PDB file of C-alpha atoms in Angstrom:
ATOM      1  CA  UNK A 248     -64.263 118.338  21.909  1.00 31.00           C
ATOM      2  CA  UNK A 249     -65.501 121.465  24.121  1.00 37.00           C
ATOM      3  CA  UNK A 250     -66.136 124.474  22.429  1.00 38.00           C
ATOM      4  CA  UNK A 251     -64.083 127.382  23.013  1.00 41.00           C
ATOM      5  CA  UNK A 252     -65.158 130.291  25.021  1.00 43.00           C
ATOM      6  CA  UNK A 253     -62.703 133.061  24.696  1.00 53.00           C
ATOM      7  CA  UNK A 254     -59.252 134.018  23.351  1.00 56.00           C
ATOM      8  CA  UNK A 255     -57.471 132.432  26.432  1.00 59.00           C
ATOM      9  CA  UNK A 256     -59.072 128.999  25.226  1.00 62.00           C
ATOM     10  CA  UNK A 257     -57.663 129.134  21.536  1.00 62.00           C
ATOM     11  CA  UNK A 258     -54.363 130.266  22.905  1.00 67.00           C
ATOM     12  CA  UNK A 259     -54.033 127.457  25.458  1.00 70.00           C
ATOM     13  CA  UNK A 260     -55.650 124.950  22.857  1.00 68.00           C
ATOM     14  CA  UNK A 261     -53.268 125.739  20.038  1.00 73.00           C
ATOM     15  CA  UNK A 262     -50.189 126.484  22.240  1.00 74.00           C
ATOM     16  CA  UNK A 263     -49.780 129.895  20.755  1.00 77.00           C
ATOM     17  CA  UNK A 264     -48.298 133.207  22.688  1.00 81.00           C
ATOM     18  CA  UNK A 265     -50.681 135.930  22.964  1.00 81.00           C
ATOM     19  CA  UNK A 266     -48.452 137.358  20.041  1.00 85.00           C
ATOM     20  CA  UNK A 267     -49.000 134.673  17.739  1.00 86.00           C
ATOM     21  CA  UNK A 268     -52.617 134.682  18.222  1.00 84.00           C
ATOM     22  CA  UNK A 269     -52.672 138.026  17.242  1.00 87.00           C
ATOM     23  CA  UNK A 270     -50.957 137.121  14.231  1.00 91.00           C
ATOM     24  CA  UNK A 271     -53.420 134.571  13.616  1.00 89.00           C
ATOM     25  CA  UNK A 272     -55.816 136.959  13.579  1.00 89.00           C
ATOM     26  CA  UNK A 273     -54.236 139.193  11.150  1.00 93.00           C
ATOM     27  CA  UNK A 274     -54.012 136.379   8.977  1.00 94.00           C
ATOM     28  CA  UNK A 275     -57.991 135.294   9.359  1.00 92.00           C
ATOM     29  CA  UNK A 276     -58.650 139.108   8.108  1.00 94.00           C
ATOM     30  CA  UNK A 277     -56.643 139.174   5.416  1.00 96.00           C
ATOM     31  CA  UNK A 278     -57.757 135.782   4.351  1.00 95.00           C
ATOM     32  CA  UNK A 279     -61.201 137.714   3.340  1.00 95.00           C
ATOM     33  CA  UNK A 280     -58.950 140.336   1.884  1.00 96.00           C
ATOM     34  CA  UNK A 281     -57.395 138.002  -0.393  1.00 96.00           C
ATOM     35  CA  UNK A 282     -60.620 136.339  -1.206  1.00 95.00           C
ATOM     36  CA  UNK A 283     -62.575 139.512  -1.837  1.00 93.00           C
ATOM     37  CA  UNK A 284     -60.095 140.897  -4.004  1.00 92.00           C
ATOM     38  CA  UNK A 285     -59.809 137.539  -5.878  1.00 90.00           C
ATOM     39  CA  UNK A 286     -63.521 137.526  -6.601  1.00 89.00           C
ATOM     40  CA  UNK A 287     -63.316 141.342  -7.825  1.00 87.00           C
ATOM     41  CA  UNK A 288     -65.136 142.493  -4.966  1.00 89.00           C
ATOM     42  CA  UNK A 289     -64.043 145.970  -3.354  1.00 90.00           C
ATOM     43  CA  UNK A 290     -61.930 146.166  -0.420  1.00 93.00           C
ATOM     44  CA  UNK A 291     -62.357 149.255   1.609  1.00 94.00           C
ATOM     45  CA  UNK A 292     -60.598 148.441   4.625  1.00 96.00           C
ATOM     46  CA  UNK A 293     -59.387 146.034   7.089  1.00 95.00           C
ATOM     47  CA  UNK A 294     -59.348 146.499  10.855  1.00 93.00           C
ATOM     48  CA  UNK A 295     -57.822 144.473  13.737  1.00 88.00           C
ATOM     49  CA  UNK A 296     -60.029 145.045  17.004  1.00 81.00           C
ATOM     50  CA  UNK A 297     -58.935 142.325  19.391  1.00 72.00           C
ATOM     51  CA  UNK A 298     -58.189 145.138  22.050  1.00 67.00           C
ATOM     52  CA  UNK A 299     -61.002 147.244  21.545  1.00 65.00           C
ATOM     53  CA  UNK A 300     -63.711 147.459  24.312  1.00 64.00           C
ATOM     54  CA  UNK A 301     -66.069 148.715  22.230  1.00 70.00           C
ATOM     55  CA  UNK A 302     -66.280 146.254  19.463  1.00 60.00           C
ATOM     56  CA  UNK A 303     -67.012 142.544  20.048  1.00 62.00           C
ATOM     57  CA  UNK A 304     -65.430 141.189  17.012  1.00 67.00           C
ATOM     58  CA  UNK A 305     -61.585 140.750  16.848  1.00 76.00           C
ATOM     59  CA  UNK A 306     -61.055 141.879  13.448  1.00 84.00           C
ATOM     60  CA  UNK A 307     -63.121 142.659  10.127  1.00 84.00           C
ATOM     61  CA  UNK A 308     -62.682 143.525   6.810  1.00 90.00           C
ATOM     62  CA  UNK A 309     -65.130 146.395   5.039  1.00 91.00           C
ATOM     63  CA  UNK A 310     -66.254 145.446   1.597  1.00 89.00           C
ATOM     64  CA  UNK A 311     -67.388 147.673  -1.286  1.00 86.00           C
ATOM     65  CA  UNK A 312     -70.357 147.713  -3.652  1.00 80.00           C
ATOM     66  CA  UNK A 313     -70.877 143.723  -4.197  1.00 72.00           C
ATOM     67  CA  UNK A 314     -70.786 142.022  -7.349  1.00 69.00           C
ATOM     68  CA  UNK A 315     -72.016 139.302  -5.431  1.00 68.00           C
ATOM     69  CA  UNK A 316     -75.130 140.379  -4.711  1.00 73.00           C
ATOM     70  CA  UNK A 317     -76.942 140.110  -7.680  1.00 80.00           C
ATOM     71  CA  UNK A 318     -79.043 137.052  -6.207  1.00 83.00           C
ATOM     72  CA  UNK A 319     -77.714 134.357  -8.686  1.00 88.00           C
ATOM     73  CA  UNK A 320     -75.801 130.831  -7.521  1.00 90.00           C
ATOM     74  CA  UNK A 321     -72.790 132.333  -8.295  1.00 89.00           C
ATOM     75  CA  UNK A 322     -72.700 135.221  -6.481  1.00 88.00           C
ATOM     76  CA  UNK A 323     -73.978 133.239  -3.414  1.00 91.00           C
ATOM     77  CA  UNK A 324     -70.825 130.940  -3.865  1.00 92.00           C
ATOM     78  CA  UNK A 325     -68.385 133.986  -4.016  1.00 91.00           C
ATOM     79  CA  UNK A 326     -70.057 135.255  -1.094  1.00 90.00           C
ATOM     80  CA  UNK A 327     -69.472 131.979   0.741  1.00 92.00           C
ATOM     81  CA  UNK A 328     -65.956 131.663  -0.536  1.00 93.00           C
ATOM     82  CA  UNK A 329     -65.050 135.150   1.152  1.00 93.00           C
ATOM     83  CA  UNK A 330     -66.582 134.286   4.104  1.00 91.00           C
ATOM     84  CA  UNK A 331     -64.803 130.896   4.407  1.00 92.00           C
ATOM     85  CA  UNK A 332     -61.689 132.323   3.669  1.00 93.00           C
ATOM     86  CA  UNK A 333     -60.863 133.817   7.278  1.00 92.00           C
ATOM     87  CA  UNK A 334     -61.022 130.307   8.563  1.00 89.00           C
ATOM     88  CA  UNK A 335     -59.178 128.936   5.714  1.00 91.00           C
ATOM     89  CA  UNK A 336     -56.322 131.573   5.838  1.00 93.00           C
ATOM     90  CA  UNK A 337     -56.068 130.729   9.692  1.00 89.00           C
ATOM     91  CA  UNK A 338     -55.845 126.555   9.520  1.00 87.00           C
ATOM     92  CA  UNK A 339     -53.522 126.976   6.546  1.00 90.00           C
ATOM     93  CA  UNK A 340     -51.367 129.411   8.717  1.00 91.00           C
ATOM     94  CA  UNK A 341     -51.193 126.993  11.742  1.00 87.00           C
ATOM     95  CA  UNK A 342     -50.577 124.271   9.458  1.00 86.00           C
ATOM     96  CA  UNK A 343     -47.947 125.738   7.747  1.00 88.00           C
ATOM     97  CA  UNK A 344     -46.567 126.551  11.660  1.00 82.00           C
ATOM     98  CA  UNK A 345     -46.779 122.746  12.125  1.00 76.00           C
ATOM     99  CA  UNK A 346     -49.023 123.348  14.935  1.00 74.00           C
ATOM    100  CA  UNK A 347     -49.483 119.902  17.319  1.00 65.00           C
ATOM    101  CA  UNK A 348     -53.365 120.879  17.736  1.00 67.00           C
ATOM    102  CA  UNK A 349     -55.923 118.579  16.221  1.00 67.00           C
ATOM    103  CA  UNK A 350     -56.986 120.876  13.700  1.00 67.00           C
ATOM    104  CA  UNK A 351     -59.605 118.768  12.496  1.00 66.00           C
ATOM    105  CA  UNK A 352     -61.258 118.386  15.671  1.00 64.00           C
ATOM    106  CA  UNK A 353     -60.640 122.728  15.889  1.00 65.00           C
ATOM    107  CA  UNK A 354     -62.548 122.915  12.668  1.00 63.00           C
ATOM    108  CA  UNK A 355     -65.831 122.022  14.274  1.00 60.00           C
ATOM    109  CA  UNK A 356     -65.878 125.107  16.386  1.00 60.00           C
ATOM    110  CA  UNK A 357     -67.425 128.226  15.008  1.00 52.00           C
ATOM    111  CA  UNK A 358     -65.867 130.428  17.461  1.00 56.00           C
ATOM    112  CA  UNK A 359     -62.382 129.423  16.468  1.00 57.00           C
ATOM    113  CA  UNK A 360     -60.800 132.788  15.751  1.00 57.00           C
ATOM    114  CA  UNK A 361     -63.831 134.728  15.647  1.00 57.00           C
ATOM    115  CA  UNK A 362     -65.427 132.866  12.913  1.00 69.00           C
ATOM    116  CA  UNK A 363     -68.973 132.244  14.371  1.00 68.00           C
ATOM    117  CA  UNK A 364     -69.944 135.473  12.426  1.00 77.00           C
ATOM    118  CA  UNK A 365     -68.470 134.097   9.108  1.00 81.00           C
ATOM    119  CA  UNK A 366     -70.293 130.906  10.065  1.00 83.00           C
ATOM    120  CA  UNK A 367     -73.854 132.481  10.965  1.00 84.00           C
ATOM    121  CA  UNK A 368     -74.025 135.048   7.966  1.00 86.00           C
ATOM    122  CA  UNK A 369     -72.916 132.082   5.395  1.00 88.00           C
ATOM    123  CA  UNK A 370     -76.055 130.023   7.126  1.00 88.00           C
ATOM    124  CA  UNK A 371     -78.339 132.857   6.842  1.00 90.00           C
ATOM    125  CA  UNK A 372     -77.084 133.572   3.019  1.00 89.00           C
ATOM    126  CA  UNK A 373     -77.474 129.977   1.885  1.00 90.00           C
ATOM    127  CA  UNK A 374     -81.314 129.815   3.983  1.00 92.00           C
ATOM    128  CA  UNK A 375     -82.402 132.679   2.143  1.00 91.00           C
ATOM    129  CA  UNK A 376     -81.679 131.159  -1.088  1.00 91.00           C
ATOM    130  CA  UNK A 377     -82.426 127.546  -0.727  1.00 92.00           C
ATOM    131  CA  UNK A 378     -83.181 127.092  -4.301  1.00 94.00           C
ATOM    132  CA  UNK A 379     -79.491 126.666  -5.002  1.00 92.00           C
ATOM    133  CA  UNK A 380     -79.233 123.538  -2.469  1.00 92.00           C
ATOM    134  CA  UNK A 381     -75.683 125.636  -1.218  1.00 93.00           C
ATOM    135  CA  UNK A 382     -74.308 124.849   2.474  1.00 91.00           C
ATOM    136  CA  UNK A 383     -71.899 127.194   4.065  1.00 87.00           C
ATOM    137  CA  UNK A 384     -69.265 124.601   3.096  1.00 89.00           C
ATOM    138  CA  UNK A 385     -69.155 125.224  -0.295  1.00 91.00           C
ATOM    139  CA  UNK A 386     -67.205 127.841  -0.252  1.00 91.00           C
ATOM    140  CA  UNK A 387     -64.652 126.264   1.835  1.00 89.00           C
ATOM    141  CA  UNK A 388     -62.493 124.221  -0.831  1.00 91.00           C
ATOM    142  CA  UNK A 389     -62.473 127.200  -3.216  1.00 93.00           C
ATOM    143  CA  UNK A 390     -61.298 129.859  -0.687  1.00 93.00           C
ATOM    144  CA  UNK A 391     -58.496 127.267   0.188  1.00 92.00           C
ATOM    145  CA  UNK A 392     -57.389 127.043  -3.413  1.00 93.00           C
ATOM    146  CA  UNK A 393     -57.423 130.759  -3.899  1.00 93.00           C
ATOM    147  CA  UNK A 394     -55.556 131.453  -0.850  1.00 95.00           C
ATOM    148  CA  UNK A 395     -52.868 129.147  -1.699  1.00 94.00           C
ATOM    149  CA  UNK A 396     -52.383 130.252  -5.065  1.00 92.00           C
ATOM    150  CA  UNK A 397     -51.996 134.010  -3.212  1.00 93.00           C
ATOM    151  CA  UNK A 398     -50.275 133.240   0.050  1.00 94.00           C
ATOM    152  CA  UNK A 399     -47.516 135.667  -0.096  1.00 93.00           C
ATOM    153  CA  UNK A 400     -50.412 138.060  -0.800  1.00 94.00           C
ATOM    154  CA  UNK A 401     -52.245 136.826   2.498  1.00 95.00           C
ATOM    155  CA  UNK A 402     -49.166 136.981   4.503  1.00 95.00           C
ATOM    156  CA  UNK A 403     -48.303 140.486   3.169  1.00 95.00           C
ATOM    157  CA  UNK A 404     -51.478 141.920   4.184  1.00 96.00           C
ATOM    158  CA  UNK A 405     -51.627 140.059   7.505  1.00 95.00           C
ATOM    159  CA  UNK A 406     -48.150 141.463   8.364  1.00 95.00           C
ATOM    160  CA  UNK A 407     -49.387 145.176   7.789  1.00 95.00           C
ATOM    161  CA  UNK A 408     -52.305 144.782   9.312  1.00 95.00           C
ATOM    162  CA  UNK A 409     -50.553 143.770  12.531  1.00 93.00           C
ATOM    163  CA  UNK A 410     -48.360 146.545  12.441  1.00 93.00           C
ATOM    164  CA  UNK A 411     -50.945 149.034  11.709  1.00 94.00           C
ATOM    165  CA  UNK A 412     -54.303 147.463  12.854  1.00 92.00           C
ATOM    166  CA  UNK A 413     -56.178 149.198  10.434  1.00 94.00           C
ATOM    167  CA  UNK A 414     -55.652 149.345   6.516  1.00 96.00           C
ATOM    168  CA  UNK A 415     -57.893 151.356   4.424  1.00 96.00           C
ATOM    169  CA  UNK A 416     -58.931 150.519   0.554  1.00 94.00           C
ATOM    170  CA  UNK A 417     -55.805 152.088  -0.726  1.00 94.00           C
ATOM    171  CA  UNK A 418     -53.122 150.576   1.380  1.00 95.00           C
ATOM    172  CA  UNK A 419     -54.371 147.067   0.626  1.00 94.00           C
ATOM    173  CA  UNK A 420     -54.418 148.072  -3.177  1.00 91.00           C
ATOM    174  CA  UNK A 421     -51.207 148.936  -2.590  1.00 91.00           C
ATOM    175  CA  UNK A 422     -50.028 145.596  -0.887  1.00 92.00           C
ATOM    176  CA  UNK A 423     -51.765 143.578  -3.558  1.00 88.00           C
ATOM    177  CA  UNK A 424     -49.645 143.318  -6.636  1.00 77.00           C
ATOM    178  CA  UNK A 425     -50.413 142.194 -10.218  1.00 72.00           C
ATOM    179  CA  UNK A 426     -48.253 139.014  -9.818  1.00 69.00           C
ATOM    180  CA  UNK A 427     -50.441 138.339  -6.843  1.00 69.00           C
ATOM    181  CA  UNK A 428     -53.729 138.532  -9.236  1.00 71.00           C
ATOM    182  CA  UNK A 429     -51.768 136.589 -11.622  1.00 69.00           C
ATOM    183  CA  UNK A 430     -51.667 133.849  -9.493  1.00 63.00           C
ATOM    184  CA  UNK A 431     -55.500 133.428  -9.486  1.00 61.00           C
ATOM    185  CA  UNK A 432     -56.336 134.502 -12.745  1.00 55.00           C
ATOM    186  CA  UNK A 433     -60.123 132.861 -13.309  1.00 51.00           C
ATOM    187  CA  UNK A 434     -62.148 133.768 -10.457  1.00 47.00           C
ATOM    188  CA  UNK A 435     -65.437 132.600 -11.832  1.00 41.00           C
ATOM    189  CA  UNK A 436     -63.907 129.699 -13.345  1.00 42.00           C
ATOM    190  CA  UNK A 437     -62.699 128.801 -10.157  1.00 42.00           C
ATOM    191  CA  UNK A 438     -65.798 129.464  -8.292  1.00 43.00           C
ATOM    192  CA  UNK A 439     -68.087 127.335 -10.493  1.00 36.00           C
ATOM    193  CA  UNK A 440     -65.581 124.356 -10.626  1.00 36.00           C
ATOM    194  CA  UNK A 441     -64.670 124.241 -14.305  1.00 29.00           C
TER     195      UNK A 441
END
């Protein structure tokens, strides 16, 4: 499959209207928010930058002080989960919408939904700590499990990000209820696969 080169290609291949593509980008960023929150990483804000000529990204999430930066294998895996969660949220959203696109083929394209930065940063993190033998794909399954457990929260954050284009940490905390967090009670247990 040819690599997708820009937003128009993604919209065409997925059969999305520009409005639905925008929703997809919000879901992608919401995936990062929910994964970070589920792993105890403070989320300071989220922003959709699709129409910002000053910003080459389509959106981003700003994280606070990192409990995932201590250099341990568990911390690296947590960072991989947060990175993988954006694309995983997008794939889950597309699957639940009943898209007719070949999602398995699209998963091979790191540019999909702006996930190229996520893939690059995950690969760099693994290369910097080769002693753990982790690949960027190590975060994919736990990210999908976390997102499925907290899917209503993903959709809630995506909805409000789409409406406002920018959410600060306080607004995000208000959107994430105790019931959402109860759906993913043992982040470290899930991360290590026990």
